[in-house]
XYZ file of C-alpha atoms in Angstrom:
332
model
C -12.703 -6.388 -18.389
C -11.945 -4.318 -21.364
C -8.329 -3.386 -21.764
C -6.915 -0.072 -22.895
C -4.762 0.348 -25.925
C -1.829 0.833 -23.613
C -2.597 -2.570 -21.582
C -3.159 -4.390 -24.729
C 0.127 -3.389 -26.281
C 1.923 -4.040 -22.843
C 0.631 -7.750 -22.775
C 1.446 -8.067 -26.404
C 5.152 -7.013 -25.684
C 5.062 -9.480 -22.767
C 3.555 -12.266 -24.644
C 0.917 -12.491 -21.615
C -2.508 -13.909 -22.111
C -5.533 -13.874 -19.736
C -6.418 -16.832 -17.392
C -9.776 -16.543 -15.569
C -9.998 -16.929 -11.899
C -12.847 -17.116 -9.503
C -12.310 -13.486 -8.953
C -9.790 -11.275 -10.929
C -8.149 -11.878 -14.311
C -4.604 -13.145 -14.470
C -2.044 -12.441 -17.277
C 0.977 -14.475 -17.760
C 3.038 -16.429 -20.606
C 2.112 -20.063 -20.209
C 5.177 -20.984 -22.195
C 7.636 -18.887 -20.319
C 6.280 -18.950 -16.551
C 9.609 -17.478 -15.259
C 8.312 -14.130 -16.742
C 5.935 -13.961 -13.685
C 2.396 -12.512 -13.967
C 0.092 -9.405 -13.557
C -3.305 -9.825 -12.007
C -6.145 -7.326 -12.134
C -8.951 -7.061 -9.716
C -11.570 -4.602 -11.095
C -14.966 -2.847 -10.045
C -15.743 -1.228 -13.402
C -15.978 2.295 -13.352
C -14.838 2.611 -9.915
C -11.290 1.069 -9.328
C -8.725 -1.449 -10.216
C -6.172 -3.141 -8.293
C -3.026 -4.356 -9.952
C -0.640 -6.899 -8.442
C 2.437 -7.465 -10.522
C 5.616 -9.719 -10.381
C 7.208 -9.956 -13.633
C 10.357 -9.796 -15.778
C 10.631 -7.938 -19.119
C 11.747 -10.374 -22.051
C 13.148 -7.487 -24.137
C 13.457 -3.838 -24.598
C 10.350 -1.938 -25.546
C 8.624 1.360 -24.907
C 4.789 2.496 -24.954
C 3.129 5.817 -25.276
C 0.524 6.377 -22.371
C -2.148 9.070 -21.693
C -4.364 9.396 -18.461
C -6.999 11.704 -19.388
C -9.637 10.793 -16.629
C -8.854 11.910 -13.137
C -7.585 9.058 -10.856
C -6.150 8.596 -7.409
C -3.187 6.116 -7.589
C -1.447 4.594 -4.760
C 0.554 1.456 -3.891
C 4.069 0.204 -3.478
C 6.877 -0.705 -5.857
C 9.047 -3.242 -4.143
C 11.504 -3.787 -7.258
C 12.170 -2.276 -10.469
C 13.198 1.257 -11.700
C 10.654 2.733 -14.259
C 11.869 5.477 -16.721
C 9.362 7.795 -18.352
C 9.817 10.324 -21.122
C 7.077 13.009 -20.369
C 5.195 15.131 -22.895
C 7.588 18.206 -21.900
C 10.625 16.177 -23.012
C 11.745 15.620 -19.426
C 13.077 12.045 -18.413
C 11.935 10.822 -14.978
C 12.880 7.773 -13.071
C 10.698 6.223 -10.264
C 12.529 3.988 -7.810
C 11.016 1.294 -5.428
C 8.879 3.172 -2.834
C 5.569 3.669 -1.356
C 3.572 6.485 -3.207
C 0.376 8.406 -3.780
C -0.970 11.032 -6.164
C -3.795 12.367 -8.132
C -3.109 11.814 -11.882
C -5.017 13.714 -14.702
C -3.948 14.580 -18.224
C -0.638 12.804 -18.124
C 0.948 12.009 -21.469
C 4.519 10.401 -22.286
C 6.374 7.116 -22.968
C 7.308 4.475 -20.717
C 10.560 2.392 -21.271
C 11.112 -1.289 -20.189
C 14.649 -2.742 -20.382
C 15.266 -6.445 -21.059
C 15.729 -8.631 -17.885
C 14.435 -6.094 -15.365
C 12.120 -7.415 -12.562
C 9.192 -5.415 -11.528
C 7.312 -6.102 -8.405
C 4.590 -4.108 -6.975
C 0.885 -3.562 -5.945
C -1.183 -0.557 -6.697
C -4.716 0.893 -6.746
C -6.124 3.054 -9.518
C -9.401 4.756 -8.074
C -11.676 6.832 -10.339
C -12.114 10.277 -8.944
C -15.763 10.370 -10.252
C -16.344 7.228 -8.138
C -15.120 8.964 -5.144
C -16.708 12.231 -5.539
C -20.281 10.951 -6.700
C -20.633 7.785 -4.688
C -18.267 7.881 -1.853
C -18.084 11.446 -0.684
C -21.925 11.873 -0.385
C -21.927 8.969 2.241
C -18.488 9.745 3.599
C -17.891 13.536 3.426
C -14.611 13.332 5.261
C -12.967 11.716 1.998
C -13.020 15.577 0.602
C -9.827 15.578 2.279
C -8.189 13.768 -0.481
C -8.457 16.513 -2.975
C -5.464 17.949 -0.907
C -3.179 15.368 -2.512
C -0.526 16.712 -5.104
C -1.613 16.323 -8.789
C 0.727 14.526 -11.195
C 3.530 14.477 -8.612
C 3.810 11.232 -6.504
C 4.163 11.957 -2.774
C 6.504 9.140 -1.613
C 4.604 8.128 1.521
C 1.831 5.968 2.734
C 0.811 5.541 6.347
C 2.233 2.052 7.511
C -1.571 0.606 7.962
C -1.989 1.088 4.260
C 1.350 -0.673 3.592
C 0.310 -3.650 5.730
C -3.061 -3.486 3.904
C -1.552 -3.583 0.527
C 0.714 -6.515 1.482
C -2.448 -8.256 2.833
C -4.237 -7.840 -0.425
C -1.260 -9.258 -2.395
C -1.016 -12.244 -0.164
C -4.558 -13.136 -0.472
C -4.811 -12.524 -4.169
C -1.849 -14.867 -4.805
C -3.568 -17.498 -2.488
C -6.799 -17.197 -4.410
C -8.627 -15.976 -1.235
C -9.307 -12.354 -2.168
C -13.126 -11.605 -2.819
C -14.868 -8.586 -3.983
C -16.321 -7.648 -0.546
C -12.968 -7.980 1.027
C -11.287 -5.871 -1.745
C -13.678 -3.133 -1.299
C -13.475 -2.959 2.501
C -9.837 -2.650 2.144
C -10.067 0.123 -0.387
C -12.278 2.022 1.947
C -9.898 1.620 4.685
C -7.099 2.814 2.534
C -8.837 5.870 1.647
C -10.010 6.595 4.963
C -6.520 6.406 6.477
C -5.290 9.008 3.915
C -8.270 11.337 4.331
C -7.540 11.024 8.274
C -3.934 12.073 7.749
C -4.772 14.818 5.451
C -7.321 16.379 7.760
C -4.808 16.892 10.291
C -2.672 19.957 9.617
C 0.763 18.542 10.732
C 0.289 15.285 8.714
C -0.154 17.318 5.544
C 3.387 17.707 5.360
C 3.814 13.920 4.855
C 2.228 14.242 1.386
C 3.524 17.737 0.404
C 5.414 17.195 -2.781
C 8.501 19.562 -2.843
C 11.229 19.528 -5.607
C 8.617 18.495 -7.883
C 11.152 18.123 -10.781
C 13.253 15.583 -8.776
C 10.301 13.935 -6.972
C 10.596 10.561 -9.293
C 14.486 10.714 -9.159
C 14.870 10.713 -5.422
C 16.118 7.505 -4.169
C 13.990 7.631 -1.095
C 11.195 5.290 -0.522
C 12.870 2.170 0.334
C 16.261 3.605 0.005
C 18.053 0.854 -2.137
C 16.810 -2.088 0.032
C 16.851 -5.105 -1.949
C 13.690 -7.126 -2.563
C 15.155 -10.152 -0.220
C 15.855 -7.478 2.494
C 12.381 -5.992 2.227
C 10.918 -9.355 2.513
C 13.097 -10.139 5.659
C 11.937 -6.926 7.307
C 8.248 -7.988 6.506
C 8.916 -11.205 8.167
C 10.183 -9.420 11.190
C 7.218 -7.427 11.333
C 5.238 -10.749 11.308
C 6.980 -12.223 14.091
C 6.513 -9.115 16.118
C 2.637 -8.885 15.813
C 2.433 -12.812 16.081
C 3.250 -12.514 19.787
C 2.232 -9.174 21.053
C 2.251 -10.353 24.645
C 6.121 -11.261 24.358
C 7.470 -10.046 21.137
C 10.896 -11.091 20.101
C 13.837 -8.816 20.626
C 15.656 -6.987 18.096
C 18.858 -9.348 18.752
C 16.517 -12.312 18.537
C 15.033 -11.150 15.188
C 18.371 -10.647 13.719
C 19.586 -14.129 14.744
C 16.414 -15.826 13.471
C 16.234 -13.919 10.265
C 19.858 -13.587 9.548
C 20.159 -9.715 9.234
C 22.387 -7.083 10.798
C 20.728 -5.037 13.453
C 21.569 -1.930 11.573
C 19.776 -3.024 8.324
C 16.768 -4.255 10.299
C 16.172 -1.058 12.334
C 17.025 1.245 9.458
C 15.074 -0.728 7.000
C 12.055 -1.126 9.333
C 11.834 2.564 9.890
C 12.180 3.118 6.106
C 9.164 0.867 5.308
C 6.939 1.603 8.431
C 7.770 5.046 9.093
C 8.661 4.343 12.717
C 10.971 2.464 14.988
C 10.240 -1.197 15.856
C 9.595 0.091 19.610
C 7.070 2.707 18.472
C 5.343 0.133 15.923
C 4.714 -2.248 18.757
C 3.219 0.417 20.876
C 0.899 1.402 18.172
C -0.011 -1.883 17.171
C -0.835 -2.964 20.595
C -3.254 -0.147 21.048
C -4.907 -0.629 17.608
C -5.283 -4.662 18.498
C -6.828 -3.543 21.833
C -9.278 -1.362 19.922
C -10.325 -4.272 17.625
C -10.809 -6.636 20.745
C -12.740 -3.861 22.584
C -15.215 -3.589 19.653
C -15.555 -7.113 18.524
C -15.391 -9.110 21.765
C -16.603 -9.242 25.325
C -13.242 -9.907 26.745
C -12.494 -7.888 29.822
C -10.043 -5.059 29.641
C -7.949 -7.039 31.901
C -7.678 -9.914 29.679
C -7.224 -7.605 26.466
C -4.487 -5.805 28.275
C -2.618 -9.174 28.910
C -3.278 -10.208 25.216
C -1.794 -7.267 23.691
C 1.142 -7.223 26.094
C 0.483 -4.656 28.873
C 1.377 -5.762 32.300
C -1.338 -3.714 33.847
C -4.568 -2.395 32.461
C -3.721 1.060 33.606
C -0.743 0.976 31.118
C -3.118 0.084 28.312
C -5.419 2.862 29.563
C -2.785 5.373 29.084
C -1.513 4.338 25.809
C -5.145 4.109 24.563
C -6.126 7.429 25.709
C -2.959 9.124 24.096
C -4.050 7.603 20.678
C -7.961 7.592 20.764
C -8.453 10.392 23.528
C -10.817 7.924 25.206
C -10.465 5.437 27.773
C -10.699 1.717 26.905
C -14.278 1.614 28.538
C -15.287 4.813 26.895
C -14.221 3.425 23.575
C -16.299 0.352 24.041
C -19.269 1.970 25.232
C -19.127 4.051 21.930
C -18.616 1.070 19.682
C -22.014 -0.418 21.197
C -24.210 2.710 20.411
């Protein structure tokens, strides 16, 4: 891939050089492995996925400009970014989930020696969405309702799970172009669906624009280790939907306080642990209904419902269809 001037200067400051992978391009300093790495996964002219986990070796700053329109979204787990914008204002971005349309942005970004940055984010070309995706998937027009040049500190929890999965598969060398594109479309579809619903638009509404990058919302001061512990709690929960561990059991297993677990979980996933389990059970049931021939009784048991009627009520509340109606629609 051809790097921008900004990218070339950044990698020069970091002492990072490219290393080819089966898919993607990894940048790191072979003589200073402790500095970490940044990996790019690109579809030229369409999108770029960046996975970064690095520590800056020195103070430096770089000018940037974003002339082309792009939708940018992702998660910053660790590291506070400081920007000096072209209007002379100073902005800080704290760890958070975020999404925005960016165009004609100019300014300078500052890095401080010893600061650790960890995050995963997409840059999606607006022309690619408008010219290639919207003609086939017109519902993506709702993406134009996103705020421009002001990040909304919100993503649906399904997208947070997807971004985490992309990072995991990238780090394990299992990421493929097909899987990456499927997950990008999934992310865009989730946001478009949210924006199509009147009540959900408030989730992406950018108020107090002058302060939006200074708000310590998002992950509300959770340490990287605490975020990782909460993510492990989530994995334990969905690993056994038929009998998920209690909050008390999770706290004992992961050595975290109940208040930190429950508050942190809601901060990251935008809902309580109980509501997350309910929603995930229904989504898991939908996958089994569409991809298997298992009976509704067996699916109910696998996802943790004591009786099919309980699944039916939860399913209809989310999808406005009974499980049987949903399966028949998937077969058409």
